[in-house]
Every structure is written in C-alpha cells, then in structure tokens.
C-alpha cells in the first residue's frame, strides 16, 4: 500500500467519525482554506508565485521546498529546490514529473498527465541553477540524494493529493524516475519512463557502434553522415575559422571547458551523427551535405543539427550537473569512431569529463548503475518504458523483469518517442496500463480544449538538452 493509499484510507475513516458532529457546526463556518494557503502551510514549502491559469479548470503555482544538502545529515545545511504545480483537482491523480534538469517556468502537461486528466508537479533536479546549494558540495550530487529529494516532496504533498501517484520523465528525467522508484518503491503507484538510457556497464559500449551501423532503413544516410564527419575534419582549418567568427559574433568562449575552439570543434564533429539521429528523422537524410558542398554549407548544416553554441563555456557549463553525474555514476556512451581515427587530434575526447571544468572532473563509480540495473531486471514492478526505434540513447536500455513491467518501442521515432507514437496495439496497451495505475477511466472530454492542446505541445522534452 502506497503512502497515498494509506492516507486515502484514513481520510474517509476520519470523516465517518465526524458525522455525528456535523449538526453542531454553524451554518456560517469558515470555508476551507484556499489551495495557496494549504500549500504555504506544508513544511518547508514556499509559494513563490501563482500565475494566471493556463487553461480553464486549472491553477498554476511556482514553489520551492527546503531540502537538506545531505539527506544523511537532515539537521545540516539546506537549499531551496524549485518545483511547479499544475493543479487540476484534489480528487484527481498526481503525476510527479522529474525533469533531470532545470524546471521549466511555464505550464505544460506530460503525456501521463493528459491521459489521466491529472495534477502535475515538475521538479528541478538538485544542482541545476538556482536549485544549487551554496557552497556547492558536489559529493552530494548522487542518484540517492536526488531520489530522496523527490521522496520528501511526495511525503510533503501526499496529504493534499491522496489519489494515485504516477511518476514520469524523459531521458535523464526518466532515469531519475527509475532511481526514485529504486530507493522509494512505495512512493508512487507506477512509473512511465521515456527514452531512458541504462549504461549498466560503462566499459561495454559496442551497442552504440552496432546502432550506428544499422539505424534506419537507408544505408546511404548512414554512409553520408559518416562521410560528412570525415569531410568536416578534413576541412578543419576553414571550419574552425568559421566557428571562431561565430563565437565572436555570439560572445562565446572556450577557456573553461574545452580549452580551445579546435577541441570544441572536434567534439561537435564526433557528436554530429549522434545528435542527428537523436533529434531528426530519417526524412532529413537528404539534407546531409555531400563532398561537393561548400565549407559554408557544411557549417550551416552543423549549426542546424549540433548547435555549436552549446560547446562553448556559456553553452555547456549550465549542464555541469549532468556531466558530473555521468562521469561519477551514470556512465556515458563512447562509440569507437574507427572511421575517424586518422583525423582526430584529441585522444579519448568523447567522455563525460571532457565536458566539465577541470575542478569538477572525477572518477567513475560503476556500482550504483549495476545495482539499479539488477533491481530493474529482477525486482521492479509497475514500470513502463517507451523507447524510440531510431534513438541512439536507446541502444543501451533497461530490460525490466519484475511484475507488471512493460517495454515499448516506437518504430522510427527519435528521442521524442512517446505513447502516441507507438503502433496502435502497443498504444492501446500502454494507455490501458497508465489508466489502470492511475485508477481512472479513459479521459476524453477535457482533451478537446485548444488551450490544453497547447499545454501538451509545450512538453519540456522538446528542449535541446544533452539527452
């Protein structure tokens, strides 16, 4: 029985015990406190703003909760962690959306929220600014500490939202949902994890090479992308000159992380094939420049696909919490790039530590991911994974083996894969599972609103995060 189920059992019992007292309550009794007041009364919670409702029947709040920097020392230093609440009704389910990154400051509905016509909270991951302790003890940026952040949020809000709780997230957010489930399996009634990588053995990455050798249905596209990477490295001098001009125009520097525009450029080229398949569709294959393209055309394609500004100090430093976690616990993908070896200048560049300032680079600990992988494959329950057939992040994925666990793959989909993109039979099965976990019937009428459709299109999975 989850903590919300226990609360839901207690509430009717309490109500029954008070039936005999209702006659004594004056007709002019004070109304129930407003939701904003109820939220403010929760321990450690501050309502920083209530924004105009994004759609009829909703309320939208921006909040913070005071969290221990180190959950093993709850009496020690604290920090304020941001989260948002899209309130539907207290008799609807609650969806815990774990971003894995920053908290979007706009209202949106994740897919499970729309399917369940549910409430939703979306949480900023610890150490993503401004949810960062000051001073920042990076040793406390672990999957257990993050899971315990979410556990405390569930515990704090459960008295207000007593129906079923479902957690969800995409990519690193999906990983975060899984880790929360691993350490606090009774917090939620089910997990819907999208495009969720699982690098259980960080040294065994041949799955990525196999992926890039077989992805899609157009061998010529795979060949064209690899040829473009070689062409870009052969034209390194001219392309780095264009990159330097681009950096000057956009006030970008390369001192803190990569050390030079040349080193950053080599990382862009290594990333190019990956980012193409992560964010594009196979239909975009005919946009890949050939060997007869001008250097300016090649740079324009790189700018469209890989976003060169991301590889500057200004672009990549905000994502240091992700790269630190990848370096220390999560692991990172490392294809061999055998077809580029003779053109590379920086050995072993394609690792997580390369994307960190020198003072944050740290050794990898393989035990946390081994533990999570073993738990998911043997013991986890009520977890549903959705992957994209053409998404490189799905090359190494979770393989759940416990009761009521499910894995679906959307054919031809990229890193934006969701239930809607599954085959009709899989979509029906996945939807039925989410509804069952949420304890509701199929929701139809509320989904017809144009305002709600706009909310659904603002899902933060559409942002260009590293994963």
Tab-separated table of C-alpha atoms in Angstrom:
chain	number	residue	atom	x	y	z
A	1	UNK	CA	0.000	0.000	0.000
A	2	UNK	CA	1.494	3.366	-1.046
A	3	UNK	CA	1.629	6.277	1.360
A	4	UNK	CA	-1.153	7.999	-0.580
A	5	UNK	CA	-3.361	4.901	-0.358
A	6	UNK	CA	-2.835	4.821	3.375
A	7	UNK	CA	-3.792	8.490	3.579
A	8	UNK	CA	-6.853	7.884	1.400
A	9	UNK	CA	-7.980	5.126	3.766
A	10	UNK	CA	-7.577	7.337	6.803
A	11	UNK	CA	-9.478	10.293	5.385
A	12	UNK	CA	-12.866	8.518	4.911
A	13	UNK	CA	-12.477	6.925	8.354
A	14	UNK	CA	-11.879	10.323	9.879
A	15	UNK	CA	-14.856	11.741	8.007
A	16	UNK	CA	-17.100	8.965	9.300
A	17	UNK	CA	-16.042	9.630	12.872
A	18	UNK	CA	-17.069	13.250	12.473
A	19	UNK	CA	-20.548	12.632	11.046
A	20	UNK	CA	-22.106	12.955	14.443
A	21	UNK	CA	-20.507	16.363	14.905
A	22	UNK	CA	-21.716	17.973	11.687
A	23	UNK	CA	-25.024	19.039	13.158
A	24	UNK	CA	-23.150	21.148	15.670
A	25	UNK	CA	-21.199	23.065	13.027
A	26	UNK	CA	-22.734	26.516	12.482
A	27	UNK	CA	-24.029	27.348	9.010
A	28	UNK	CA	-21.568	30.231	8.852
A	29	UNK	CA	-18.498	28.029	9.464
A	30	UNK	CA	-15.340	29.268	7.762
A	31	UNK	CA	-14.742	27.852	4.276
A	32	UNK	CA	-11.851	25.501	3.638
A	33	UNK	CA	-8.517	27.277	3.202
A	34	UNK	CA	-7.592	28.278	-0.323
A	35	UNK	CA	-5.169	25.931	-2.080
A	36	UNK	CA	-2.414	28.555	-1.957
A	37	UNK	CA	-2.773	28.732	1.815
A	38	UNK	CA	-2.761	24.940	2.081
A	39	UNK	CA	0.454	24.792	0.074
A	40	UNK	CA	2.102	27.501	2.173
A	41	UNK	CA	1.212	25.529	5.304
A	42	UNK	CA	3.188	22.494	4.144
A	43	UNK	CA	6.533	22.115	5.962
A	44	UNK	CA	9.382	23.771	4.085
A	45	UNK	CA	7.202	24.831	1.119
A	46	UNK	CA	7.047	28.408	-0.192
A	47	UNK	CA	4.677	29.575	-2.921
A	48	UNK	CA	6.838	31.952	-4.939
A	49	UNK	CA	4.102	32.810	-7.447
A	50	UNK	CA	0.666	31.834	-8.639
A	51	UNK	CA	0.448	32.537	-12.341
A	52	UNK	CA	-2.700	33.025	-14.435
A	53	UNK	CA	-4.415	29.682	-15.121
A	54	UNK	CA	-3.084	28.158	-18.343
A	55	UNK	CA	-6.499	26.657	-19.135
A	56	UNK	CA	-9.972	26.629	-17.667
A	57	UNK	CA	-10.210	24.396	-14.619
A	58	UNK	CA	-6.519	24.661	-13.669
A	59	UNK	CA	-4.327	26.610	-11.293
A	60	UNK	CA	-0.592	27.017	-11.739
A	61	UNK	CA	1.955	27.626	-8.976
A	62	UNK	CA	5.716	28.078	-8.800
A	63	UNK	CA	7.113	26.833	-5.487
A	64	UNK	CA	10.238	25.914	-3.592
A	65	UNK	CA	10.852	23.338	-0.896
A	66	UNK	CA	13.673	23.457	1.636
A	67	UNK	CA	15.862	20.380	1.202
A	68	UNK	CA	18.865	19.120	3.166
A	69	UNK	CA	22.067	19.404	1.168
A	70	UNK	CA	22.945	15.979	2.562
A	71	UNK	CA	19.983	13.779	3.452
A	72	UNK	CA	22.199	11.739	5.766
A	73	UNK	CA	22.500	14.912	7.845
A	74	UNK	CA	18.978	16.416	7.862
A	75	UNK	CA	19.950	18.930	10.546
A	76	UNK	CA	22.751	20.337	8.401
A	77	UNK	CA	22.840	22.893	5.596
A	78	UNK	CA	19.817	23.295	3.330
A	79	UNK	CA	18.955	24.681	-0.103
A	80	UNK	CA	15.767	25.719	-1.880
A	81	UNK	CA	14.650	23.337	-4.626
A	82	UNK	CA	12.252	24.665	-7.237
A	83	UNK	CA	9.173	22.838	-8.432
A	84	UNK	CA	5.914	23.743	-10.113
A	85	UNK	CA	2.354	22.579	-9.577
A	86	UNK	CA	-0.294	22.347	-12.273
A	87	UNK	CA	-3.392	21.813	-10.147
A	88	UNK	CA	-6.470	20.134	-11.610
A	89	UNK	CA	-8.397	18.898	-8.578
A	90	UNK	CA	-7.521	17.193	-5.335
A	91	UNK	CA	-9.678	14.196	-6.250
A	92	UNK	CA	-7.594	13.565	-9.419
A	93	UNK	CA	-4.333	11.567	-9.603
A	94	UNK	CA	-0.976	13.291	-9.253
A	95	UNK	CA	1.867	12.960	-11.772
A	96	UNK	CA	5.383	13.539	-10.440
A	97	UNK	CA	7.376	14.790	-13.430
A	98	UNK	CA	11.123	14.568	-12.834
A	99	UNK	CA	12.986	16.749	-15.300
A	100	UNK	CA	16.517	15.552	-14.555
A	101	UNK	CA	17.492	19.127	-15.454
A	102	UNK	CA	16.076	22.609	-14.891
A	103	UNK	CA	12.438	23.232	-14.093
A	104	UNK	CA	10.509	24.843	-16.967
A	105	UNK	CA	8.867	28.049	-15.776
A	106	UNK	CA	5.802	27.555	-17.974
A	107	UNK	CA	2.810	25.279	-17.530
A	108	UNK	CA	2.723	22.048	-19.501
A	109	UNK	CA	1.236	18.581	-19.274
A	110	UNK	CA	3.312	15.451	-19.675
A	111	UNK	CA	1.670	12.628	-21.579
A	112	UNK	CA	0.602	10.687	-18.450
A	113	UNK	CA	-0.898	13.892	-17.047
A	114	UNK	CA	-3.005	14.322	-20.180
A	115	UNK	CA	-4.028	10.650	-20.230
A	116	UNK	CA	-5.146	10.781	-16.589
A	117	UNK	CA	-6.529	14.357	-16.560
A	118	UNK	CA	-4.257	14.640	-13.538
A	119	UNK	CA	-2.486	17.165	-11.392
A	120	UNK	CA	1.234	17.504	-12.047
A	121	UNK	CA	4.324	18.644	-10.210
A	122	UNK	CA	7.573	19.130	-12.111
A	123	UNK	CA	10.800	19.235	-10.116
A	124	UNK	CA	14.135	20.860	-10.854
A	125	UNK	CA	16.993	18.446	-10.280
A	126	UNK	CA	19.381	19.364	-7.476
A	127	UNK	CA	22.468	21.368	-8.532
A	128	UNK	CA	20.767	22.844	-11.605
A	129	UNK	CA	20.699	26.565	-11.008
A	130	UNK	CA	19.090	28.046	-8.990
A	131	UNK	CA	18.379	24.788	-7.100
A	132	UNK	CA	22.019	24.544	-6.068
A	133	UNK	CA	23.456	24.593	-2.548
A	134	UNK	CA	25.813	27.456	-1.757
A	135	UNK	CA	28.543	26.458	-1.216
A	136	UNK	CA	28.076	23.505	-3.561
A	137	UNK	CA	29.343	20.214	-2.170
A	138	UNK	CA	29.393	18.190	-5.384
A	139	UNK	CA	29.863	14.963	-3.443
A	140	UNK	CA	26.166	15.247	-2.564
A	141	UNK	CA	25.132	15.128	-6.223
A	142	UNK	CA	24.252	11.424	-6.321
A	143	UNK	CA	21.280	9.413	-7.525
A	144	UNK	CA	20.323	8.559	-3.936
A	145	UNK	CA	20.360	12.189	-2.799
A	146	UNK	CA	18.232	13.170	-5.804
A	147	UNK	CA	15.791	10.321	-5.181
A	148	UNK	CA	15.481	11.425	-1.571
A	149	UNK	CA	14.678	14.968	-2.720
A	150	UNK	CA	11.723	13.533	-4.631
A	151	UNK	CA	10.754	11.287	-1.740
A	152	UNK	CA	10.463	14.291	0.579
A	153	UNK	CA	8.349	16.146	-1.988
A	154	UNK	CA	5.969	13.178	-2.266
A	155	UNK	CA	5.737	12.890	1.505
A	156	UNK	CA	5.066	16.608	1.840
A	157	UNK	CA	2.308	16.846	-0.780
A	158	UNK	CA	0.647	13.474	-0.165
A	159	UNK	CA	-1.746	14.822	2.498
A	160	UNK	CA	-3.211	17.212	-0.114
A	161	UNK	CA	-3.260	14.755	-3.020
A	162	UNK	CA	-4.493	11.396	-1.793
A	163	UNK	CA	-5.305	9.691	-5.098
A	164	UNK	CA	-2.856	7.591	-7.135
A	165	UNK	CA	0.595	8.985	-7.877
A	166	UNK	CA	2.436	8.257	-11.138
A	167	UNK	CA	5.999	9.387	-11.797
A	168	UNK	CA	7.315	10.158	-15.235
A	169	UNK	CA	10.276	11.689	-17.010
A	170	UNK	CA	12.136	11.544	-20.294
A	171	UNK	CA	15.796	10.685	-20.878
A	172	UNK	CA	17.667	11.825	-17.759
A	173	UNK	CA	14.280	12.631	-16.264
A	174	UNK	CA	13.236	9.038	-16.936
A	175	UNK	CA	16.410	7.811	-15.280
A	176	UNK	CA	15.582	9.997	-12.297
A	177	UNK	CA	12.105	8.448	-12.076
A	178	UNK	CA	13.620	4.964	-12.110
A	179	UNK	CA	16.162	5.827	-9.411
A	180	UNK	CA	13.416	7.291	-7.210
A	181	UNK	CA	11.448	4.064	-7.663
A	182	UNK	CA	14.555	2.032	-6.814
A	183	UNK	CA	15.110	3.675	-3.432
A	184	UNK	CA	11.478	4.502	-2.526
A	185	UNK	CA	9.321	1.875	-4.274
A	186	UNK	CA	6.197	2.724	-2.242
A	187	UNK	CA	6.114	6.428	-3.095
A	188	UNK	CA	4.236	6.073	-6.383
A	189	UNK	CA	1.819	3.622	-7.958
A	190	UNK	CA	3.590	3.396	-11.303
A	191	UNK	CA	6.417	4.836	-13.424
A	192	UNK	CA	6.241	5.877	-17.087
A	193	UNK	CA	9.851	6.372	-18.230
A	194	UNK	CA	10.538	7.690	-21.724
A	195	UNK	CA	13.722	7.139	-23.801
A	196	UNK	CA	15.617	6.172	-20.662
A	197	UNK	CA	19.276	5.110	-21.090
A	198	UNK	CA	20.834	2.472	-18.886
A	199	UNK	CA	24.620	2.302	-19.051
A	200	UNK	CA	24.941	-0.568	-16.587
A	201	UNK	CA	28.486	-1.385	-17.730
A	202	UNK	CA	30.222	1.813	-18.732
A	203	UNK	CA	33.135	-0.043	-20.332
A	204	UNK	CA	30.936	-2.095	-22.679
A	205	UNK	CA	29.669	0.329	-25.323
A	206	UNK	CA	29.692	-1.754	-28.509
A	207	UNK	CA	25.895	-1.451	-28.578
A	208	UNK	CA	26.312	2.116	-29.822
A	209	UNK	CA	28.559	1.079	-32.706
A	210	UNK	CA	26.002	-1.568	-33.699
A	211	UNK	CA	23.262	1.053	-33.519
A	212	UNK	CA	25.014	3.463	-35.891
A	213	UNK	CA	25.805	0.613	-38.289
A	214	UNK	CA	22.152	-0.401	-38.531
A	215	UNK	CA	19.909	2.569	-37.637
A	216	UNK	CA	17.124	3.440	-40.042
A	217	UNK	CA	16.172	1.878	-43.335
A	218	UNK	CA	18.502	3.912	-45.556
A	219	UNK	CA	22.111	2.684	-45.592
A	220	UNK	CA	23.043	5.639	-47.792
A	221	UNK	CA	22.054	8.000	-44.973
A	222	UNK	CA	24.375	6.286	-42.505
A	223	UNK	CA	27.179	6.441	-45.063
A	224	UNK	CA	26.518	10.125	-45.801
A	225	UNK	CA	26.707	11.118	-42.145
A	226	UNK	CA	29.994	9.305	-41.596
A	227	UNK	CA	31.383	10.805	-44.803
A	228	UNK	CA	30.335	14.262	-43.644
A	229	UNK	CA	32.198	13.806	-40.374
A	230	UNK	CA	35.362	12.932	-42.274
A	231	UNK	CA	34.865	15.844	-44.663
A	232	UNK	CA	34.435	18.240	-41.755
A	233	UNK	CA	37.666	17.064	-40.140
A	234	UNK	CA	39.488	17.306	-43.467
A	235	UNK	CA	38.308	20.932	-43.672
A	236	UNK	CA	39.089	21.562	-40.004
A	237	UNK	CA	41.116	24.750	-40.558
A	238	UNK	CA	38.424	26.519	-42.574
A	239	UNK	CA	35.562	25.288	-40.408
A	240	UNK	CA	37.296	26.311	-37.173
A	241	UNK	CA	37.813	29.753	-38.705
A	242	UNK	CA	34.056	29.939	-39.302
A	243	UNK	CA	33.484	28.667	-35.763
A	244	UNK	CA	35.733	31.382	-34.335
A	245	UNK	CA	33.774	34.034	-36.233
A	246	UNK	CA	30.508	32.501	-34.996
A	247	UNK	CA	31.849	32.566	-31.423
A	248	UNK	CA	32.919	36.206	-31.728
A	249	UNK	CA	29.506	37.193	-33.065
A	250	UNK	CA	27.779	35.434	-30.157
A	251	UNK	CA	30.234	36.366	-27.340
A	252	UNK	CA	31.256	32.746	-26.758
A	253	UNK	CA	34.457	31.486	-25.135
A	254	UNK	CA	36.230	28.126	-24.852
A	255	UNK	CA	38.604	28.655	-21.927
A	256	UNK	CA	36.882	26.869	-19.052
A	257	UNK	CA	35.833	23.503	-20.506
A	258	UNK	CA	37.321	22.544	-23.878
A	259	UNK	CA	40.262	24.929	-23.805
A	260	UNK	CA	40.144	25.887	-27.483
A	261	UNK	CA	37.693	26.226	-30.342
A	262	UNK	CA	39.601	23.496	-32.187
A	263	UNK	CA	38.999	20.975	-29.391
A	264	UNK	CA	35.355	22.033	-29.128
A	265	UNK	CA	35.015	21.647	-32.894
A	266	UNK	CA	36.322	18.095	-32.768
A	267	UNK	CA	33.707	17.264	-30.121
A	268	UNK	CA	30.999	18.729	-32.359
A	269	UNK	CA	32.090	16.513	-35.236
A	270	UNK	CA	32.143	13.425	-33.022
A	271	UNK	CA	28.657	14.332	-31.797
A	272	UNK	CA	27.213	15.075	-35.231
A	273	UNK	CA	25.957	11.606	-36.140
A	274	UNK	CA	24.549	11.076	-32.641
A	275	UNK	CA	22.691	14.397	-32.500
A	276	UNK	CA	21.263	13.899	-35.998
A	277	UNK	CA	19.541	10.666	-35.011
A	278	UNK	CA	18.616	11.952	-31.544
A	279	UNK	CA	16.646	14.947	-32.809
A	280	UNK	CA	15.969	14.426	-36.526
A	281	UNK	CA	14.012	11.900	-38.529
A	282	UNK	CA	15.159	9.714	-41.379
A	283	UNK	CA	13.275	12.077	-43.678
A	284	UNK	CA	16.043	14.631	-43.056
A	285	UNK	CA	18.716	12.397	-44.585
A	286	UNK	CA	18.580	14.261	-47.891
A	287	UNK	CA	19.733	17.443	-46.135
A	288	UNK	CA	23.150	15.963	-45.284
A	289	UNK	CA	25.773	17.848	-47.349
A	290	UNK	CA	27.907	15.844	-49.735
A	291	UNK	CA	31.611	16.170	-50.538
A	292	UNK	CA	30.818	18.820	-53.167
A	293	UNK	CA	29.201	21.143	-50.600
A	294	UNK	CA	30.902	24.405	-49.759
A	295	UNK	CA	32.515	24.836	-46.370
A	296	UNK	CA	29.838	27.398	-45.547
A	297	UNK	CA	27.105	24.870	-46.376
A	298	UNK	CA	28.719	22.268	-44.127
A	299	UNK	CA	28.952	24.748	-41.271
A	300	UNK	CA	25.314	25.765	-41.785
A	301	UNK	CA	24.273	22.105	-41.518
A	302	UNK	CA	26.366	21.651	-38.364
A	303	UNK	CA	24.795	24.807	-36.924
A	304	UNK	CA	21.309	23.428	-37.601
A	305	UNK	CA	21.955	19.943	-36.203
A	306	UNK	CA	24.524	20.261	-33.429
A	307	UNK	CA	24.081	23.894	-32.263
A	308	UNK	CA	27.757	24.976	-31.993
A	309	UNK	CA	26.998	27.463	-29.198
A	310	UNK	CA	26.317	24.522	-26.884
A	311	UNK	CA	30.016	23.537	-26.941
A	312	UNK	CA	31.186	26.906	-25.634
A	313	UNK	CA	31.736	27.709	-21.964
A	314	UNK	CA	28.483	29.639	-21.942
A	315	UNK	CA	26.523	26.807	-23.527
A	316	UNK	CA	27.838	23.741	-21.727
A	317	UNK	CA	28.652	24.980	-18.221
A	318	UNK	CA	24.976	25.149	-17.125
A	319	UNK	CA	24.823	21.391	-17.752
A	320	UNK	CA	27.771	20.610	-15.475
A	321	UNK	CA	25.469	18.730	-13.034
A	322	UNK	CA	24.541	16.282	-15.800
A	323	UNK	CA	28.116	15.714	-16.941
A	324	UNK	CA	29.300	15.376	-13.345
A	325	UNK	CA	26.700	12.677	-12.694
A	326	UNK	CA	27.584	10.965	-15.964
A	327	UNK	CA	31.273	10.996	-15.035
A	328	UNK	CA	30.778	9.762	-11.469
A	329	UNK	CA	27.772	7.409	-11.631
A	330	UNK	CA	25.524	7.375	-14.703
A	331	UNK	CA	28.138	6.489	-17.303
A	332	UNK	CA	28.360	7.839	-20.842
A	333	UNK	CA	28.181	6.464	-24.385
A	334	UNK	CA	31.521	6.036	-26.119
A	335	UNK	CA	31.416	4.754	-29.708
A	336	UNK	CA	34.790	3.771	-31.196
A	337	UNK	CA	34.815	6.169	-34.209
A	338	UNK	CA	37.206	3.846	-36.028
A	339	UNK	CA	36.421	5.540	-39.346
A	340	UNK	CA	37.738	8.865	-37.960
A	341	UNK	CA	40.854	7.727	-36.082
A	342	UNK	CA	43.359	9.096	-38.582
A	343	UNK	CA	41.817	12.577	-38.428
A	344	UNK	CA	41.438	13.055	-34.666
A	345	UNK	CA	43.770	15.217	-32.587
A	346	UNK	CA	42.468	14.648	-29.066
A	347	UNK	CA	42.541	11.045	-27.839
A	348	UNK	CA	39.747	9.885	-25.554
A	349	UNK	CA	37.862	13.157	-26.014
A	350	UNK	CA	34.375	11.587	-26.129
A	351	UNK	CA	33.982	11.092	-22.373
A	352	UNK	CA	31.890	12.910	-19.761
A	353	UNK	CA	34.871	14.529	-18.027
A	354	UNK	CA	35.787	16.349	-21.245
A	355	UNK	CA	32.619	18.435	-20.898
A	356	UNK	CA	33.431	19.561	-17.353
A	357	UNK	CA	35.672	22.281	-15.944
A	358	UNK	CA	38.910	20.765	-14.669
A	359	UNK	CA	37.999	21.163	-10.992
A	360	UNK	CA	34.850	19.014	-11.398
A	361	UNK	CA	36.390	16.066	-13.239
A	362	UNK	CA	36.085	12.928	-11.159
A	363	UNK	CA	36.494	9.122	-11.366
A	364	UNK	CA	33.646	6.806	-12.243
A	365	UNK	CA	31.971	4.508	-9.707
A	366	UNK	CA	30.281	1.567	-11.510
A	367	UNK	CA	28.368	0.200	-8.509
A	368	UNK	CA	25.274	2.478	-8.475
A	369	UNK	CA	24.257	1.644	-12.052
A	370	UNK	CA	24.949	-2.056	-11.545
A	371	UNK	CA	22.662	-2.003	-8.531
A	372	UNK	CA	19.831	-0.199	-10.367
A	373	UNK	CA	20.128	-2.473	-13.405
A	374	UNK	CA	19.990	-5.600	-11.266
A	375	UNK	CA	16.967	-4.274	-9.357
A	376	UNK	CA	15.038	-3.310	-12.503
A	377	UNK	CA	15.744	-6.642	-14.206
A	378	UNK	CA	14.703	-8.730	-11.176
A	379	UNK	CA	12.539	-6.870	-8.677
A	380	UNK	CA	10.998	-3.684	-10.048
A	381	UNK	CA	7.257	-3.548	-10.585
A	382	UNK	CA	4.792	-1.147	-12.244
A	383	UNK	CA	7.326	0.420	-14.617
A	384	UNK	CA	6.604	1.172	-18.273
A	385	UNK	CA	9.438	2.096	-20.653
A	386	UNK	CA	8.960	3.787	-24.035
A	387	UNK	CA	11.875	3.945	-26.491
A	388	UNK	CA	12.379	5.334	-29.989
A	389	UNK	CA	13.467	2.879	-32.654
A	390	UNK	CA	15.940	5.386	-34.165
A	391	UNK	CA	17.139	6.961	-30.909
A	392	UNK	CA	20.805	6.313	-30.055
A	393	UNK	CA	20.061	6.681	-26.346
A	394	UNK	CA	18.007	3.505	-26.569
A	395	UNK	CA	20.961	1.416	-27.737
A	396	UNK	CA	21.610	0.579	-24.086
A	397	UNK	CA	18.292	0.386	-22.291
A	398	UNK	CA	16.546	-1.116	-19.312
A	399	UNK	CA	15.199	-4.672	-19.514
A	400	UNK	CA	12.633	-4.998	-16.721
A	401	UNK	CA	11.798	-8.469	-15.465
A	402	UNK	CA	9.521	-7.921	-12.484
A	403	UNK	CA	5.729	-7.989	-12.245
A	404	UNK	CA	3.631	-5.539	-14.267
A	405	UNK	CA	6.618	-4.108	-16.158
A	406	UNK	CA	6.458	-3.206	-19.837
A	407	UNK	CA	8.742	-2.031	-22.655
A	408	UNK	CA	7.508	-0.492	-25.903
A	409	UNK	CA	9.436	0.838	-28.895
A	410	UNK	CA	8.027	3.430	-31.290
A	411	UNK	CA	9.130	2.452	-34.813
A	412	UNK	CA	11.308	5.079	-36.476
A	413	UNK	CA	10.932	7.523	-33.580
A	414	UNK	CA	13.790	9.577	-32.163
A	415	UNK	CA	14.451	10.926	-28.654
A	416	UNK	CA	10.947	12.396	-28.588
A	417	UNK	CA	9.259	8.973	-28.605
A	418	UNK	CA	6.078	8.688	-26.571
A	419	UNK	CA	2.984	6.520	-26.229
A	420	UNK	CA	1.222	8.418	-29.008
A	421	UNK	CA	3.910	7.294	-31.484
A	422	UNK	CA	3.568	3.564	-30.704
A	423	UNK	CA	1.806	1.147	-33.021
A	424	UNK	CA	-1.980	1.130	-32.437
A	425	UNK	CA	-1.884	-2.123	-30.472
A	426	UNK	CA	1.029	-1.020	-28.296
A	427	UNK	CA	-0.519	2.422	-27.801
A	428	UNK	CA	-3.751	0.846	-26.566
A	429	UNK	CA	-1.866	-1.485	-24.220
A	430	UNK	CA	0.365	1.264	-22.788
A	431	UNK	CA	-2.559	3.648	-22.343
A	432	UNK	CA	-4.622	0.991	-20.549
A	433	UNK	CA	-1.700	0.348	-18.194
A	434	UNK	CA	-1.320	4.024	-17.294
A	435	UNK	CA	-5.065	4.388	-16.709
A	436	UNK	CA	-5.096	1.284	-14.524
A	437	UNK	CA	-2.200	2.519	-12.405
A	438	UNK	CA	-3.879	5.918	-12.113
A	439	UNK	CA	-7.162	4.351	-11.035
A	440	UNK	CA	-9.252	6.261	-13.584
A	441	UNK	CA	-11.394	5.559	-16.617
A	442	UNK	CA	-10.406	6.803	-20.060
A	443	UNK	CA	-10.427	10.603	-20.222
A	444	UNK	CA	-11.920	12.205	-23.326
A	445	UNK	CA	-13.815	15.457	-22.855
A	446	UNK	CA	-11.063	17.534	-21.189
A	447	UNK	CA	-8.640	16.766	-24.032
A	448	UNK	CA	-10.654	18.628	-26.669
A	449	UNK	CA	-9.685	22.087	-25.426
A	450	UNK	CA	-7.343	24.071	-27.668
A	451	UNK	CA	-5.718	25.547	-24.548
A	452	UNK	CA	-4.938	22.058	-23.257
A	453	UNK	CA	-3.553	21.010	-26.627
A	454	UNK	CA	-1.188	23.976	-26.449
A	455	UNK	CA	-0.088	22.899	-22.963
A	456	UNK	CA	0.689	19.421	-24.244
A	457	UNK	CA	2.836	20.820	-27.075
A	458	UNK	CA	4.998	22.669	-24.535
A	459	UNK	CA	6.337	19.463	-23.018
A	460	UNK	CA	9.959	20.207	-21.988
A	461	UNK	CA	11.138	17.050	-23.773
A	462	UNK	CA	11.182	19.282	-26.855
A	463	UNK	CA	14.061	21.305	-25.378
A	464	UNK	CA	17.578	20.636	-26.676
A	465	UNK	CA	19.143	19.132	-23.560
A	466	UNK	CA	22.203	16.854	-23.828
A	467	UNK	CA	19.931	13.819	-23.511
